[in-house]
Amino acid sequence: MSAVIRPFRIDDTEAVVTLWREAGLTRPWNDPYRDIERKLTEQPEFFLVATVDDAVAGTVMAGWDGHRGWMSYLATSDAQRGTGIGRALVAAAEHALEAAGCPKIMLMVRSDNDAVIGFYNALGYGTDEVRVMGKRLIPDA
Ligand SMILES: CC(C)(COP(=O)(O)OP(=O)(O)OC[C@H]1O[C@@H](n2cnc3c(N)ncnc32)[C@H](O)[C@@H]1OP(=O)(O)O)[C@@H](O)C(=O)NCCC(=O)NCCS
């Protein structure tokens, strides 16, 4: 793996949205462009991309709310899967959050996404038996 991990830059936008679409992370009710715009207003330094030969090959969006850290939009490009970029992105997000004083990192995975659950288990993540609840405040669509 010869990837470089660095903070997102605005000219990464199209490549990042394409990667998220290909990785199946976009949903009709979440506009990925608006998600990027919002993230750039809040802890943009925790929005990381991995590049290989200057091309975007992975992303992770992390954040810290003063109690817990969160990770979302973890994805690697099809061509680069299995080469360690996913692990490196998670490690980079963990280091950034820990350096900020964050004691625990959380993430949400669909309960039937066995492949990603296996990936996170391999990285030391366990399942918390909680029900995730949410309420939309700003509709995107
Ligand atoms: C999840 C994802 C980011 C993993 O990225 P990746 O670059 O292929 O992961 P890595 O190559 O860094 O693999 C890390 C480790 O996890 C292991 N692993 C991956 N999937 C695994 C599984 N299902 N079960 C057990 N171990 C697994 C790998 O073998 C590797 O172990 P190693 O470092 O000891 O060799 C990638 O598959 C992806 O983009 N998926 C689609 C998007 C998605 O669903 N994201 C999560 C949203 S919650």
PDB file of C-alpha atoms and ligand atoms in Angstrom:
ATOM      1  CA  MET A   1       0.000   0.000   0.000  1.00  0.00           C
ATOM      2  CA  SER A   2       1.562   3.261  -1.094  1.00  0.00           C
ATOM      3  CA  ALA A   3      -1.355   5.481  -0.216  1.00  0.00           C
ATOM      4  CA  VAL A   4      -1.039   8.970   1.206  1.00  0.00           C
ATOM      5  CA  ILE A   5      -3.619  10.089   3.767  1.00  0.00           C
ATOM      6  CA  ARG A   6      -4.360  13.806   3.985  1.00  0.00           C
ATOM      7  CA  PRO A   7      -7.263  16.142   4.763  1.00  0.00           C
ATOM      8  CA  PHE A   8      -9.942  16.530   2.067  1.00  0.00           C
ATOM      9  CA  ARG A   9      -9.478  19.423  -0.384  1.00  0.00           C
ATOM     10  CA  ILE A  10     -12.312  21.064  -2.265  1.00  0.00           C
ATOM     11  CA  ASP A  11     -11.006  19.845  -5.623  1.00  0.00           C
ATOM     12  CA  ASP A  12     -11.437  16.259  -4.374  1.00  0.00           C
ATOM     13  CA  THR A  13     -15.220  16.728  -4.365  1.00  0.00           C
ATOM     14  CA  GLU A  14     -16.164  15.007  -7.640  1.00  0.00           C
ATOM     15  CA  ALA A  15     -13.794  12.068  -7.090  1.00  0.00           C
ATOM     16  CA  VAL A  16     -15.074  11.603  -3.542  1.00  0.00           C
ATOM     17  CA  VAL A  17     -18.751  11.657  -4.528  1.00  0.00           C
ATOM     18  CA  THR A  18     -18.038   9.201  -7.366  1.00  0.00           C
ATOM     19  CA  LEU A  19     -16.234   6.896  -4.919  1.00  0.00           C
ATOM     20  CA  TRP A  20     -19.136   7.057  -2.441  1.00  0.00           C
ATOM     21  CA  ARG A  21     -21.628   6.263  -5.207  1.00  0.00           C
ATOM     22  CA  GLU A  22     -19.569   3.311  -6.431  1.00  0.00           C
ATOM     23  CA  ALA A  23     -19.153   2.069  -2.856  1.00  0.00           C
ATOM     24  CA  GLY A  24     -22.926   2.214  -2.302  1.00  0.00           C
ATOM     25  CA  LEU A  25     -22.773   4.817   0.451  1.00  0.00           C
ATOM     26  CA  THR A  26     -25.123   7.414  -1.001  1.00  0.00           C
ATOM     27  CA  ARG A  27     -28.823   7.456  -0.195  1.00  0.00           C
ATOM     28  CA  PRO A  28     -31.625   9.422  -1.880  1.00  0.00           C
ATOM     29  CA  TRP A  29     -32.336  11.365   1.312  1.00  0.00           C
ATOM     30  CA  ASN A  30     -28.684  12.442   1.794  1.00  0.00           C
ATOM     31  CA  ASP A  31     -27.182  14.810  -0.744  1.00  0.00           C
ATOM     32  CA  PRO A  32     -23.451  13.971  -0.701  1.00  0.00           C
ATOM     33  CA  TYR A  33     -22.500  17.473  -1.881  1.00  0.00           C
ATOM     34  CA  ARG A  34     -24.398  19.019   1.017  1.00  0.00           C
ATOM     35  CA  ASP A  35     -22.803  16.507   3.396  1.00  0.00           C
ATOM     36  CA  ILE A  36     -19.372  17.689   2.201  1.00  0.00           C
ATOM     37  CA  GLU A  37     -20.332  21.370   2.485  1.00  0.00           C
ATOM     38  CA  ARG A  38     -21.568  20.810   6.031  1.00  0.00           C
ATOM     39  CA  LYS A  39     -18.444  18.916   7.036  1.00  0.00           C
ATOM     40  CA  LEU A  40     -16.260  21.754   5.775  1.00  0.00           C
ATOM     41  CA  THR A  41     -17.932  24.008   8.377  1.00  0.00           C
ATOM     42  CA  GLU A  42     -17.188  21.640  11.278  1.00  0.00           C
ATOM     43  CA  GLN A  43     -13.836  19.970  12.016  1.00  0.00           C
ATOM     44  CA  PRO A  44     -12.830  19.751   8.341  1.00  0.00           C
ATOM     45  CA  GLU A  45      -9.409  18.466   9.450  1.00  0.00           C
ATOM     46  CA  PHE A  46     -11.087  15.167  10.404  1.00  0.00           C
ATOM     47  CA  PHE A  47     -12.374  14.566   6.857  1.00  0.00           C
ATOM     48  CA  LEU A  48      -9.585  12.466   5.348  1.00  0.00           C
ATOM     49  CA  VAL A  49      -8.876  11.075   1.918  1.00  0.00           C
ATOM     50  CA  ALA A  50      -6.383   8.424   0.875  1.00  0.00           C
ATOM     51  CA  THR A  51      -4.730   8.893  -2.484  1.00  0.00           C
ATOM     52  CA  VAL A  52      -2.720   6.528  -4.640  1.00  0.00           C
ATOM     53  CA  ASP A  53      -0.729   8.226  -7.394  1.00  0.00           C
ATOM     54  CA  ASP A  54      -2.655  11.421  -6.584  1.00  0.00           C
ATOM     55  CA  ALA A  55      -6.033   9.784  -7.298  1.00  0.00           C
ATOM     56  CA  VAL A  56      -8.631   9.497  -4.526  1.00  0.00           C
ATOM     57  CA  ALA A  57      -8.690   5.858  -3.359  1.00  0.00           C
ATOM     58  CA  GLY A  58     -10.495   6.132  -0.038  1.00  0.00           C
ATOM     59  CA  THR A  59     -12.255   8.407   2.432  1.00  0.00           C
ATOM     60  CA  VAL A  60     -13.293   8.645   6.040  1.00  0.00           C
ATOM     61  CA  MET A  61     -15.256  11.443   7.690  1.00  0.00           C
ATOM     62  CA  ALA A  62     -14.679  11.712  11.434  1.00  0.00           C
ATOM     63  CA  GLY A  63     -15.885  14.121  14.081  1.00  0.00           C
ATOM     64  CA  TRP A  64     -15.802  14.695  17.839  1.00  0.00           C
ATOM     65  CA  ASP A  65     -18.708  16.126  19.800  1.00  0.00           C
ATOM     66  CA  GLY A  66     -16.964  16.455  23.177  1.00  0.00           C
ATOM     67  CA  HIS A  67     -18.260  13.069  24.386  1.00  0.00           C
ATOM     68  CA  ARG A  68     -17.823  10.584  21.550  1.00  0.00           C
ATOM     69  CA  GLY A  69     -16.065  10.523  18.224  1.00  0.00           C
ATOM     70  CA  TRP A  70     -17.874   9.338  15.119  1.00  0.00           C
ATOM     71  CA  MET A  71     -16.766   7.904  11.812  1.00  0.00           C
ATOM     72  CA  SER A  72     -18.789   7.822   8.632  1.00  0.00           C
ATOM     73  CA  TYR A  73     -18.263   7.673   4.889  1.00  0.00           C
ATOM     74  CA  LEU A  74     -15.489   5.070   5.177  1.00  0.00           C
ATOM     75  CA  ALA A  75     -14.905   3.683   1.689  1.00  0.00           C
ATOM     76  CA  THR A  76     -12.106   2.525  -0.544  1.00  0.00           C
ATOM     77  CA  SER A  77     -12.182   2.276  -4.314  1.00  0.00           C
ATOM     78  CA  ASP A  78     -12.933  -1.146  -5.794  1.00  0.00           C
ATOM     79  CA  ALA A  79      -9.507  -1.275  -7.414  1.00  0.00           C
ATOM     80  CA  GLN A  80      -7.726  -0.688  -4.088  1.00  0.00           C
ATOM     81  CA  ARG A  81      -9.754  -2.954  -1.784  1.00  0.00           C
ATOM     82  CA  GLY A  82      -7.795  -5.392   0.320  1.00  0.00           C
ATOM     83  CA  THR A  83      -4.576  -3.398   0.140  1.00  0.00           C
ATOM     84  CA  GLY A  84      -4.718  -1.913   3.644  1.00  0.00           C
ATOM     85  CA  ILE A  85      -6.190   1.501   2.816  1.00  0.00           C
ATOM     86  CA  GLY A  86      -9.368   0.940   4.850  1.00  0.00           C
ATOM     87  CA  ARG A  87      -7.305  -0.042   7.885  1.00  0.00           C
ATOM     88  CA  ALA A  88      -5.001   2.966   7.397  1.00  0.00           C
ATOM     89  CA  LEU A  89      -7.937   5.392   7.129  1.00  0.00           C
ATOM     90  CA  VAL A  90      -9.515   4.058  10.321  1.00  0.00           C
ATOM     91  CA  ALA A  91      -6.145   4.294  12.119  1.00  0.00           C
ATOM     92  CA  ALA A  92      -5.707   7.885  10.924  1.00  0.00           C
ATOM     93  CA  ALA A  93      -9.199   8.827  12.144  1.00  0.00           C
ATOM     94  CA  GLU A  94      -8.538   7.098  15.487  1.00  0.00           C
ATOM     95  CA  HIS A  95      -5.236   8.947  15.957  1.00  0.00           C
ATOM     96  CA  ALA A  96      -6.789  12.303  15.093  1.00  0.00           C
ATOM     97  CA  LEU A  97      -9.706  11.798  17.491  1.00  0.00           C
ATOM     98  CA  GLU A  98      -7.530  10.445  20.294  1.00  0.00           C
ATOM     99  CA  ALA A  99      -5.171  13.417  19.914  1.00  0.00           C
ATOM    100  CA  ALA A 100      -8.219  15.667  20.369  1.00  0.00           C
ATOM    101  CA  GLY A 101      -9.023  13.898  23.674  1.00  0.00           C
ATOM    102  CA  CYS A 102     -11.826  11.690  22.390  1.00  0.00           C
ATOM    103  CA  PRO A 103     -12.244   8.589  24.637  1.00  0.00           C
ATOM    104  CA  LYS A 104     -14.392   6.412  22.357  1.00  0.00           C
ATOM    105  CA  ILE A 105     -15.153   6.171  18.678  1.00  0.00           C
ATOM    106  CA  MET A 106     -18.542   5.106  17.345  1.00  0.00           C
ATOM    107  CA  LEU A 107     -19.888   4.205  13.934  1.00  0.00           C
ATOM    108  CA  MET A 108     -23.041   2.840  12.368  1.00  0.00           C
ATOM    109  CA  VAL A 109     -23.146  -0.149  10.022  1.00  0.00           C
ATOM    110  CA  ARG A 110     -26.305  -1.675   8.599  1.00  0.00           C
ATOM    111  CA  SER A 111     -26.970  -4.849  10.610  1.00  0.00           C
ATOM    112  CA  ASP A 112     -26.972  -7.042   7.492  1.00  0.00           C
ATOM    113  CA  ASN A 113     -23.634  -5.711   6.178  1.00  0.00           C
ATOM    114  CA  ASP A 114     -21.609  -8.756   7.295  1.00  0.00           C
ATOM    115  CA  ALA A 115     -18.549  -7.857   5.206  1.00  0.00           C
ATOM    116  CA  VAL A 116     -18.094  -4.478   6.859  1.00  0.00           C
ATOM    117  CA  ILE A 117     -18.916  -5.861  10.313  1.00  0.00           C
ATOM    118  CA  GLY A 118     -16.135  -8.436   9.730  1.00  0.00           C
ATOM    119  CA  PHE A 119     -13.779  -5.654   8.673  1.00  0.00           C
ATOM    120  CA  TYR A 120     -14.462  -3.629  11.833  1.00  0.00           C
ATOM    121  CA  ASN A 121     -14.225  -6.711  14.066  1.00  0.00           C
ATOM    122  CA  ALA A 122     -10.785  -7.362  12.554  1.00  0.00           C
ATOM    123  CA  LEU A 123      -9.837  -3.809  13.592  1.00  0.00           C
ATOM    124  CA  GLY A 124     -10.923  -4.329  17.200  1.00  0.00           C
ATOM    125  CA  TYR A 125     -14.426  -2.845  17.080  1.00  0.00           C
ATOM    126  CA  GLY A 126     -17.214  -4.531  19.027  1.00  0.00           C
ATOM    127  CA  THR A 127     -20.979  -4.273  18.779  1.00  0.00           C
ATOM    128  CA  ASP A 128     -22.781  -2.141  21.371  1.00  0.00           C
ATOM    129  CA  GLU A 129     -26.277  -3.495  21.978  1.00  0.00           C
ATOM    130  CA  VAL A 130     -28.159  -0.263  21.529  1.00  0.00           C
ATOM    131  CA  ARG A 131     -30.933   0.898  19.266  1.00  0.00           C
ATOM    132  CA  VAL A 132     -29.815   3.816  17.137  1.00  0.00           C
ATOM    133  CA  MET A 133     -32.491   6.492  16.960  1.00  0.00           C
ATOM    134  CA  GLY A 134     -32.491   9.575  14.800  1.00  0.00           C
ATOM    135  CA  LYS A 135     -34.596  12.516  13.720  1.00  0.00           C
ATOM    136  CA  ARG A 136     -34.010  14.426  10.535  1.00  0.00           C
ATOM    137  CA  LEU A 137     -33.772  18.194  11.104  1.00  0.00           C
ATOM    138  CA  ILE A 138     -32.913  19.415   7.590  1.00  0.00           C
ATOM    139  CA  PRO A 139     -34.323  17.455   4.641  1.00  0.00           C
ATOM    140  CA  ASP A 140     -31.960  17.267   1.642  1.00  0.00           C
ATOM    141  CA  ALA A 141     -34.550  15.985  -0.795  1.00  0.00           C
TER     142      ALA A 141
HETATM  143  C1  LIG B   1     -14.994  -1.550   4.346  1.00  0.00           C
HETATM  144  C2  LIG B   1     -13.902  -1.118   3.392  1.00  0.00           C
HETATM  145  C3  LIG B   1     -13.630   0.362   3.582  1.00  0.00           C
HETATM  146  C4  LIG B   1     -12.626  -1.934   3.700  1.00  0.00           C
HETATM  147  O1  LIG B   1     -11.564  -1.353   2.985  1.00  0.00           O
HETATM  148  P1  LIG B   1     -10.252  -2.154   2.500  1.00  0.00           P
HETATM  149  O2  LIG B   1      -9.344  -1.092   1.975  1.00  0.00           O
HETATM  150  O3  LIG B   1     -10.616  -3.259   1.587  1.00  0.00           O
HETATM  151  O4  LIG B   1      -9.728  -2.761   3.871  1.00  0.00           O
HETATM  152  P2  LIG B   1      -8.231  -3.244   4.221  1.00  0.00           P
HETATM  153  O5  LIG B   1      -7.564  -3.729   2.978  1.00  0.00           O
HETATM  154  O6  LIG B   1      -7.547  -2.148   4.968  1.00  0.00           O
HETATM  155  O7  LIG B   1      -8.527  -4.451   5.231  1.00  0.00           O
HETATM  156  C5  LIG B   1      -8.247  -4.326   6.633  1.00  0.00           C
HETATM  157  C6  LIG B   1      -8.289  -5.654   7.308  1.00  0.00           C
HETATM  158  O8  LIG B   1      -9.639  -6.096   7.477  1.00  0.00           O
HETATM  159  C7  LIG B   1      -9.738  -7.444   7.057  1.00  0.00           C
HETATM  160  N1  LIG B   1     -11.079  -7.677   6.591  1.00  0.00           N
HETATM  161  C8  LIG B   1     -11.733  -7.007   5.633  1.00  0.00           C
HETATM  162  N2  LIG B   1     -12.986  -7.510   5.500  1.00  0.00           N
HETATM  163  C9  LIG B   1     -13.088  -8.519   6.405  1.00  0.00           C
HETATM  164  C10 LIG B   1     -14.125  -9.422   6.761  1.00  0.00           C
HETATM  165  N3  LIG B   1     -15.314  -9.400   6.181  1.00  0.00           N
HETATM  166  N4  LIG B   1     -13.887 -10.302   7.752  1.00  0.00           N
HETATM  167  C11 LIG B   1     -12.689 -10.341   8.374  1.00  0.00           C
HETATM  168  N5  LIG B   1     -11.675  -9.504   8.073  1.00  0.00           N
HETATM  169  C12 LIG B   1     -11.880  -8.606   7.103  1.00  0.00           C
HETATM  170  C13 LIG B   1      -8.706  -7.544   5.953  1.00  0.00           C
HETATM  171  O9  LIG B   1      -8.357  -8.905   5.745  1.00  0.00           O
HETATM  172  C14 LIG B   1      -7.563  -6.739   6.536  1.00  0.00           C
HETATM  173  O10 LIG B   1      -6.822  -7.479   7.480  1.00  0.00           O
HETATM  174  P3  LIG B   1      -5.208  -7.385   7.506  1.00  0.00           P
HETATM  175  O11 LIG B   1      -4.858  -5.926   7.601  1.00  0.00           O
HETATM  176  O12 LIG B   1      -4.848  -8.157   8.724  1.00  0.00           O
HETATM  177  O13 LIG B   1      -4.774  -8.007   6.221  1.00  0.00           O
HETATM  178  C15 LIG B   1     -14.291  -1.407   1.907  1.00  0.00           C
HETATM  179  O14 LIG B   1     -14.625  -2.765   1.777  1.00  0.00           O
HETATM  180  C16 LIG B   1     -15.430  -0.576   1.383  1.00  0.00           C
HETATM  181  O15 LIG B   1     -15.224   0.542   0.882  1.00  0.00           O
HETATM  182  N6  LIG B   1     -16.691  -1.083   1.455  1.00  0.00           N
HETATM  183  C17 LIG B   1     -17.849  -0.384   0.862  1.00  0.00           C
HETATM  184  C18 LIG B   1     -18.250   0.837   1.623  1.00  0.00           C
HETATM  185  C19 LIG B   1     -18.806   0.513   3.004  1.00  0.00           C
HETATM  186  O16 LIG B   1     -19.690  -0.314   3.152  1.00  0.00           O
HETATM  187  N7  LIG B   1     -18.251   1.239   4.015  1.00  0.00           N
HETATM  188  C20 LIG B   1     -18.639   1.084   5.393  1.00  0.00           C
HETATM  189  C21 LIG B   1     -19.817   1.905   5.726  1.00  0.00           C
HETATM  190  S1  LIG B   1     -20.286   1.658   7.429  1.00  0.00           S
END
